XYZ file of C-alpha atoms in Angstrom:
454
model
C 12.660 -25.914 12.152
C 9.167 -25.237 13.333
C 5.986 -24.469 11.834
C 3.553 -21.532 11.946
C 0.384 -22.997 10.681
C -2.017 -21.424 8.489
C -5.454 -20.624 9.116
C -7.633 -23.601 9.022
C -10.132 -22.499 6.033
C -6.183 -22.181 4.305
C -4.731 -25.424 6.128
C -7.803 -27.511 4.858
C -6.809 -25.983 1.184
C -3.667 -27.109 1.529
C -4.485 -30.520 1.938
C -6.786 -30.658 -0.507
C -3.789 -29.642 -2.954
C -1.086 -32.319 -0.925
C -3.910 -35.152 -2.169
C -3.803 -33.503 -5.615
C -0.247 -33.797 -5.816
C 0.375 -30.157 -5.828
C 3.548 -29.396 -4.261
C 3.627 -25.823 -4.426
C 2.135 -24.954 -1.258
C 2.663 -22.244 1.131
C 3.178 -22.934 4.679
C 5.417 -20.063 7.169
C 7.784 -21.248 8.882
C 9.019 -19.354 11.579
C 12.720 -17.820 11.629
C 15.180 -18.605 14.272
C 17.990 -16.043 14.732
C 21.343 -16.262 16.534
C 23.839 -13.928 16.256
C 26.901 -15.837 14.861
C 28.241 -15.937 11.378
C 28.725 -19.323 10.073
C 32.758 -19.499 9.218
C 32.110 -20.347 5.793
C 30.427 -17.526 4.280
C 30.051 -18.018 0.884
C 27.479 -21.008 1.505
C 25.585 -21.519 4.578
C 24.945 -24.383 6.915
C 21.296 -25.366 6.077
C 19.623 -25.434 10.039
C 18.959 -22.116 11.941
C 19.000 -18.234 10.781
C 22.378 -16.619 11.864
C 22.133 -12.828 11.055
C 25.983 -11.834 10.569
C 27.503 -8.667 11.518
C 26.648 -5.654 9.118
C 28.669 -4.956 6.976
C 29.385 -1.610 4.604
C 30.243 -2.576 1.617
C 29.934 -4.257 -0.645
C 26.473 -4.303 -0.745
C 24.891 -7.280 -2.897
C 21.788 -6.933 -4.831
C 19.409 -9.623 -5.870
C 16.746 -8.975 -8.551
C 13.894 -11.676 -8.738
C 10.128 -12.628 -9.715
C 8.193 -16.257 -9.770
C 4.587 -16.243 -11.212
C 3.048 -18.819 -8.761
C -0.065 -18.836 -6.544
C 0.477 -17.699 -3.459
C -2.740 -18.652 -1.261
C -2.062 -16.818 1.850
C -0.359 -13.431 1.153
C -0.670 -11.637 4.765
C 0.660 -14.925 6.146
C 3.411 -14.530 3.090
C 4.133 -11.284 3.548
C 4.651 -11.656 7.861
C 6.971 -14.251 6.990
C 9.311 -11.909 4.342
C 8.885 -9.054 6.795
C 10.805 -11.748 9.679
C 13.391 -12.864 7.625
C 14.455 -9.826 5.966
C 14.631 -8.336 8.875
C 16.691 -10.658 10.577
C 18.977 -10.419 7.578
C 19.029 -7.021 8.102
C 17.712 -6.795 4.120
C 16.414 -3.200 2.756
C 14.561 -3.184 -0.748
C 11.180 -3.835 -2.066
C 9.195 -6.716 -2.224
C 5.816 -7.123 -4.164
C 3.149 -10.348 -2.935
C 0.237 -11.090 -4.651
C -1.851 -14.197 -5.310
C -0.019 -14.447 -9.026
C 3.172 -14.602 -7.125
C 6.178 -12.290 -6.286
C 8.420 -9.464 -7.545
C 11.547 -8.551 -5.448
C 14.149 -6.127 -5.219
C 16.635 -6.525 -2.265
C 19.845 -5.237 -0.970
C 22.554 -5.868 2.077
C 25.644 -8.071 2.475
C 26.914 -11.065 -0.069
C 26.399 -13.664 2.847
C 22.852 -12.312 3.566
C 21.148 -12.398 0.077
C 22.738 -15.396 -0.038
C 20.783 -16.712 3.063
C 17.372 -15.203 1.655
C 17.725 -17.178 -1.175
C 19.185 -20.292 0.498
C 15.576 -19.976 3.085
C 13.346 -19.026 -0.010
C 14.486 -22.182 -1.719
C 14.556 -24.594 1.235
C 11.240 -23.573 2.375
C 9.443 -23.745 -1.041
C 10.335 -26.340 -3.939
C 8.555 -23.523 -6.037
C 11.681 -20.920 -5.615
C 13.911 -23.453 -6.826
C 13.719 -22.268 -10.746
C 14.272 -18.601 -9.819
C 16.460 -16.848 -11.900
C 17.822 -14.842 -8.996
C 19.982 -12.204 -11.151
C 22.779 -10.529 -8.569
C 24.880 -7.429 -8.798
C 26.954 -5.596 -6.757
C 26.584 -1.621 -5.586
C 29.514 0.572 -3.285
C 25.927 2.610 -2.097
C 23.263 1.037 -0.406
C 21.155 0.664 -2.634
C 17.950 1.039 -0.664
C 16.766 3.527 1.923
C 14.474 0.763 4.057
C 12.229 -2.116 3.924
C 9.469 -2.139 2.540
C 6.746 -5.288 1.338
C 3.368 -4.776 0.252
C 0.897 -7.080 -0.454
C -0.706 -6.255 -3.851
C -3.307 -7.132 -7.003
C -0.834 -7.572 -9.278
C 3.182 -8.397 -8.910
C 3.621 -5.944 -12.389
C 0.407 -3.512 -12.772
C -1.279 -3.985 -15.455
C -4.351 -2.234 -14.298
C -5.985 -6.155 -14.681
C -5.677 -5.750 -18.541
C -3.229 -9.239 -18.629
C -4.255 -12.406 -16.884
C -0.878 -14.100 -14.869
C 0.931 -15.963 -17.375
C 0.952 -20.020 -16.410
C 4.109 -22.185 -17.039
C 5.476 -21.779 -20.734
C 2.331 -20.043 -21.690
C 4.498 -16.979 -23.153
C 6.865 -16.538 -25.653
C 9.702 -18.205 -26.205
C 12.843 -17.661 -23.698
C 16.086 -17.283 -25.818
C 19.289 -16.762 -23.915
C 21.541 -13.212 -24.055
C 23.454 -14.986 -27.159
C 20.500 -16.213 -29.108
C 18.755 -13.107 -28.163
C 21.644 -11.150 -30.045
C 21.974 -13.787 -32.897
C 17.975 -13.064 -33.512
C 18.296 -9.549 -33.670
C 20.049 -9.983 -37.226
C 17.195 -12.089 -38.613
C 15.072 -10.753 -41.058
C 11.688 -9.490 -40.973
C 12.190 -9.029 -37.231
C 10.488 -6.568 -35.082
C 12.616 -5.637 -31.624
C 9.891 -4.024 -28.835
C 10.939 -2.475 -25.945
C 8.836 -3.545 -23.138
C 10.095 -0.830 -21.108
C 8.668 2.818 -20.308
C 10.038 5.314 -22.430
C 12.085 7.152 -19.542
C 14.432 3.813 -19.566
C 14.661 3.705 -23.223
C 16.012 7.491 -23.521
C 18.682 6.571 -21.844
C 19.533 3.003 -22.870
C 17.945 0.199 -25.657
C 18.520 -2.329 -28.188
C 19.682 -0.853 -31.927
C 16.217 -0.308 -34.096
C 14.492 -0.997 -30.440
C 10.930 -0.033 -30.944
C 9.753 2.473 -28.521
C 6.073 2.293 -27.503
C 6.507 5.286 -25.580
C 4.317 4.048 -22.756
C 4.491 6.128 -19.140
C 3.289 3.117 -17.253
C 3.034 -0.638 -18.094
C -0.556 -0.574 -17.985
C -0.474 1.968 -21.105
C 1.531 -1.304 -23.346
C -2.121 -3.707 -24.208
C -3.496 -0.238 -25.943
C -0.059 0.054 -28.063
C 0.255 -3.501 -29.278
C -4.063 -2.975 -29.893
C -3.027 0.098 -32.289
C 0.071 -1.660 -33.752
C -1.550 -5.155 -33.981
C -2.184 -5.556 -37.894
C 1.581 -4.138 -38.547
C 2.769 -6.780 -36.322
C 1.186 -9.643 -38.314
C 3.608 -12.147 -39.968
C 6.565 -10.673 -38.241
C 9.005 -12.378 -35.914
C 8.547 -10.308 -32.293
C 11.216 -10.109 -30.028
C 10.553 -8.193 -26.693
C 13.000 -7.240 -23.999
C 12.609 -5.531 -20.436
C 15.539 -4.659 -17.075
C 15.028 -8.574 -15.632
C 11.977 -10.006 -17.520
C 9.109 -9.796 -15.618
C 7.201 -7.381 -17.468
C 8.081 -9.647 -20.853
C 6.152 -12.788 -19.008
C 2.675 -10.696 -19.548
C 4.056 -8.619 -22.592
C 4.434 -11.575 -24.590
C 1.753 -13.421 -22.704
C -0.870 -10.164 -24.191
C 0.783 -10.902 -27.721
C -0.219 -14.504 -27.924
C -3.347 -13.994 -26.879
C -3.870 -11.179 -29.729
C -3.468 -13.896 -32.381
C 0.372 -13.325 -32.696
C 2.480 -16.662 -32.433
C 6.138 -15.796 -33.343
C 7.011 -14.389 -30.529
C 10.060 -14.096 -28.146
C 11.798 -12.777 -25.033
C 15.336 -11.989 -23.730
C 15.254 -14.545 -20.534
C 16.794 -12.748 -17.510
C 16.323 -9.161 -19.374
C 18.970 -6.404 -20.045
C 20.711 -7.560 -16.694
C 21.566 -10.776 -17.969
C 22.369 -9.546 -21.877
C 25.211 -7.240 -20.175
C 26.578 -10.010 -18.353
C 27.064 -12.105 -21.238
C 28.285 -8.598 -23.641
C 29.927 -6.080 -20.926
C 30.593 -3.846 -23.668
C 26.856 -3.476 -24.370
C 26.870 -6.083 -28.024
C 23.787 -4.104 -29.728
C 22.114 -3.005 -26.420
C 23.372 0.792 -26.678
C 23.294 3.430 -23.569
C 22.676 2.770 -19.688
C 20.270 -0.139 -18.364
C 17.776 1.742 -15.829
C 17.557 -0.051 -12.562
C 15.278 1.033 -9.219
C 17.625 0.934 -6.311
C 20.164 3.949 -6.316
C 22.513 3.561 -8.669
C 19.975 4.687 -10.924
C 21.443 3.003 -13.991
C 24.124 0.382 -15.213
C 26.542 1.400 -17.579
C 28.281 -1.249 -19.784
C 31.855 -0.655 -20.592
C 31.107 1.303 -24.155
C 30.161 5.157 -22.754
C 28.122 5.741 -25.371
C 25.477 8.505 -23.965
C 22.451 8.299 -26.063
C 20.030 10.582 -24.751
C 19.790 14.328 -24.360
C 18.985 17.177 -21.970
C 15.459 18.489 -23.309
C 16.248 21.934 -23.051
C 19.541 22.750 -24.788
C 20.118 18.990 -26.230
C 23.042 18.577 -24.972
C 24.181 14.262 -24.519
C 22.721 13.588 -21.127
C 21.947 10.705 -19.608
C 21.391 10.976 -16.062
C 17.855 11.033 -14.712
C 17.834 13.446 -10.945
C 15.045 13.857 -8.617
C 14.908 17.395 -8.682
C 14.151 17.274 -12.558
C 10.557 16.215 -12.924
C 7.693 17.622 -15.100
C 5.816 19.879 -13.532
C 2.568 18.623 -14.225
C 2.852 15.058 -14.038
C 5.861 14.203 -11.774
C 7.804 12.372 -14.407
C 11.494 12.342 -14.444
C 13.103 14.480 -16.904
C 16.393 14.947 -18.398
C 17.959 18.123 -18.019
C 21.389 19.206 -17.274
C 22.682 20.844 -14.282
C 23.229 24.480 -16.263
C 19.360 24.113 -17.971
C 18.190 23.020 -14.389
C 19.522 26.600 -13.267
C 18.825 28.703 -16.463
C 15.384 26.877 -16.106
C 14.890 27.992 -12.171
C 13.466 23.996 -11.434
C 10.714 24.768 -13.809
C 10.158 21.789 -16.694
C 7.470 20.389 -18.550
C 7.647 16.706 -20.405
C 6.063 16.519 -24.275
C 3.108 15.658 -23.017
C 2.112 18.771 -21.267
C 4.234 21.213 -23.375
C 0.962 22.972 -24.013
C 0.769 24.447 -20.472
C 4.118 25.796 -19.988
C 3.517 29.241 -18.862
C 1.032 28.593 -17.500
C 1.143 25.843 -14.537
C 3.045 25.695 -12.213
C 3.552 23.203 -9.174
C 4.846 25.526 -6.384
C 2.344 28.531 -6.489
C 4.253 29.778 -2.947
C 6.493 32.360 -4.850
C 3.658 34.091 -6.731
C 1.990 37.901 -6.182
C -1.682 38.052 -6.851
C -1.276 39.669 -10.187
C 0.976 36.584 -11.550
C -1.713 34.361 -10.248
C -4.658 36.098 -12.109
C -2.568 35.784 -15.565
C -2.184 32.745 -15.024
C -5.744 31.681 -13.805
C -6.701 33.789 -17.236
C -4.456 31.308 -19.315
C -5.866 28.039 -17.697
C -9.330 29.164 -18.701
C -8.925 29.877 -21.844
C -7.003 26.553 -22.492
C -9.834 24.512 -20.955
C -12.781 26.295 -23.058
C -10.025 25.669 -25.840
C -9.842 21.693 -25.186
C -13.920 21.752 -25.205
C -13.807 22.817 -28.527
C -14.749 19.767 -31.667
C -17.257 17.384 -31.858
C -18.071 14.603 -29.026
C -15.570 12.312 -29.772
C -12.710 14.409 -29.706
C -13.650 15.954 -26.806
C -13.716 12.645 -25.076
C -9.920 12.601 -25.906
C -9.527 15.515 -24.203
C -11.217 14.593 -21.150
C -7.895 13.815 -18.708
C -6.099 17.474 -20.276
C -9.549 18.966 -19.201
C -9.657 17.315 -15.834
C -5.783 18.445 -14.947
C -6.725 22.088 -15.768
C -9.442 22.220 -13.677
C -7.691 21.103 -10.443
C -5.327 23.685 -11.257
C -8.053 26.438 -11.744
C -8.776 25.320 -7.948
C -5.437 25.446 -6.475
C -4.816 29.090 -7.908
C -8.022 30.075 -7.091
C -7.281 29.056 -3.337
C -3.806 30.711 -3.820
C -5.220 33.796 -4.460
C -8.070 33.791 -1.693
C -5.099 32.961 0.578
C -2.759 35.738 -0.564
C -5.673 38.807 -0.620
C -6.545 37.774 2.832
C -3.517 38.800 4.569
C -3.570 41.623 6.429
C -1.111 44.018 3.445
C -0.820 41.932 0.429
C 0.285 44.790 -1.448
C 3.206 45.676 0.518
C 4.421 41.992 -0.469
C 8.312 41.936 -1.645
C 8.404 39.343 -4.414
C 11.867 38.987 -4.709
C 12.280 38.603 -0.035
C 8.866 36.357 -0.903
C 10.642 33.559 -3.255
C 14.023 34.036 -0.926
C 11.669 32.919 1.903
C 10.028 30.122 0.651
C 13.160 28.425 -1.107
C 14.683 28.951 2.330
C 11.467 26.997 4.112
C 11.628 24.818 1.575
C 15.913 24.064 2.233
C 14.601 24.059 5.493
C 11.943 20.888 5.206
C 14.177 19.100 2.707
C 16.717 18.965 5.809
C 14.475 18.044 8.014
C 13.060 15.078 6.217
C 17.236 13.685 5.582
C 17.425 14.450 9.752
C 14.707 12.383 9.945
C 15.754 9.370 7.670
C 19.356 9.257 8.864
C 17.324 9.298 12.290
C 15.063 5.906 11.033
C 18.519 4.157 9.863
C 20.251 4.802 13.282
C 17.570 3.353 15.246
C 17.372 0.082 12.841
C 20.467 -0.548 13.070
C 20.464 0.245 16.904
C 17.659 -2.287 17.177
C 19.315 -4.568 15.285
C 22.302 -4.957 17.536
C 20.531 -5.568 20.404
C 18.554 -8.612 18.587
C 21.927 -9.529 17.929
């Protein structure tokens, strides 16, 4: 196959690392696509790119990361973009200079020929645990690779973990044999959206939003953690490589990892073992049951076992995704708050669309007097206060512009609330439409285009 060469400053850097004996460099090849399915499927012919025809279902999934420098990522990243589109591949696909973090969906024999090329082309690939599943939905909308600072955010709080520089792998059946031992602490890695729904028995919960918020929570826990056997656990394991990575380099040095994550501890114990609940994944299925339909979490309005996260049912606030039934969604009217931001219910609100002046003023009243509220205490815990402050005030600004809007139409008294709300639901049914039109519209015309590459 031929050779798209690097730049030279890159090329020069390359050979530098060839004379070093480094063998883990990145040159792009270029992809060569026919349109003929090799007969046998299940392993391709090694030689040029055949792009099969698409097929429905099933659709095969392939979850993967590698930690390894990555010297070129635009040249990287043009080189994924090629041959996942030639596979005809949707998912997600993370490059950065520590390496790479993948998601990806479409037919058995195509993720099988992505991993086939990523392995042929670079010796590096060649250790990936590439952990596969199987969905009847495609599981992602389109295509989309980005090149990025870090493969898991951290916000640059953990370095890239080198080679066996973490904790200790154990396989799904040591894994489960540890989590009998005593004086054994069991940390979920995960944010704490994916544990309500699904974790490990006695599973600590560092109810974290985002990864980046985990460094502060081991800092806090740190000298409770001392003398303790850690065990850590995330969906596939990437997030465990710096997790555990952040641990050592706090002092700790018993500490240990479930290789391949959740994914791979449900393989090996399809009824769950001690893992208990759904394993949250980020294509559309959403989650991964195990046979045992245990439902451990809970709608947080009426309490009710619920387990199914919807994207309709987000904190108002912040965006999060919330658990809520279907009748509390209604009784509710698509109005939540998470426990975080409790403290404003009733008083912020998202949509301000459906609103008459006088509703606005109450509630530009209430958001004033919380915010000279939160400036209340000495320095220090005002500093705490500074982000609840900061939220407050944007909202102060978007009613205020609400309401300058509103009394500058031409009869803002004559206003019917009730016909008002009707309306804007109605615009709002309206875009919601529009925007499905328009992605059913996307997937027509990939597919469209690629039949005629074909």
């Amino acid at each position: 196959m031929s050779l798209e060469l690097l730049p030279k400053e890159v090329r020069d850097t390359a050979w530098k690392s060839i004379s070093a004996g480094i063998d883990n460099l990145f040159v792009v090849p270029r992809v060569t696509i026919t349109a003929a399915e090799p007969s046998d499927a299940t392993e391709p012919d090694i030689g040029e790119l055949k792009a099969p025809t698409p097929r429905k279902q099933p659709y095969s999934i392939v979850l993967f990361y590698q930690y390894t420098p990555i010297p070129d990522t635009a040249a990287f990243r043009a080189w994924q973009e090629e041959l996942c589109h030639a596979l005809g591949l949707t998912g997600r696909v993370l490059i950065g200079e520590e390496g790479v973090n993948g998601s990806l969906g479409g037919s058995v024999w195509c993720v099988s020929r992505y991993i086939s090329e990523m392995e042929r082309q670079y010796p590096c690939f060649r250790g990936v645990d590439w952990k596969r599943s199987i969905s009847t939905c495609e599981p992602f909308p389109d295509l989309k690779i980005s090149v990025v600072k870090e493969i898991i955010s951290t916000g640059g709080k953990i370095r890239p973990p080198k080679p066996n520089e973490g904790g200790v792998h154990l396989s799904p059946a040591e894994f489960h044999a540890a989590l009998a031992e005593p004086n054994t602490v069991v940390i979920d890695v995960r944010n704490k959206n994916e544990f309500e729904i699904g974790h490990f028995d006695k599973a600590v919960n560092p109810n974290t939003r985002t990864f980046a918020e985990f460094p502060r929570f081991i800092e806090n826990n740190l000298e409770s953690l001392q003398g303790k056997k850690v065990l850590m656990y995330c969906t596939g394991g990437i997030r465990c490589e710096k997790a555990s990575l952040f641990l050592k380099d706090s002092g700790l040095t018993d500490v240990y990892q479930l290789n391949g994550g959740i994914h791979r501890y449900i393989e090996a114990f399809p009824d769950g073992g001690k893992f208990v609940g759904k394993n949250v994944v980020f294509d559309r299925r959403g989650q991964v049951p195990t046979t045992n339909a245990t439902v451990i979490g809970h709608c947080i309005v009426c309490a009710v076992p619920y387990d199914s996260f919807q994207g309709d049912r987000v904190c108002t606030v912040c965006r999060d995704p919330l658990l809520v039934c279907g009748e509390c969604k209604v009784r509710q009217r698509g109005v939540f708050y998470c426990d975080n931001h409790d403290y404003l219910k009733g008083s912020y609100y998202y949509f301000l669309e459906g609103f008459a002046v006088p509703e606005l003023h109450d509630q530009l009243s209430r958001l004033q007097m919380l915010h000279t509220s939160l400036l209340a205490g000495t320095g220090k815990e005002t500093h705490k206060k500074k982000n609840q402050r900061k939220t407050i005030t944007k909202q102060i600004d978007k009613v205020k512009a609400e309401i300058e809007r509103l009394e500058a139409l031409p009869t803002p008294e004559v206003i019917d609330l009730t016909k008002w709300r009707f309306v804007w639901r109605k615009k709002k049914n309206k875009r919601e439409r529009e925007r499905e039109r328009e992605r059913e519209r996307e997937r027509k015309e990939r597919e469209e285009k690629r039949k005629k590459e074909e």
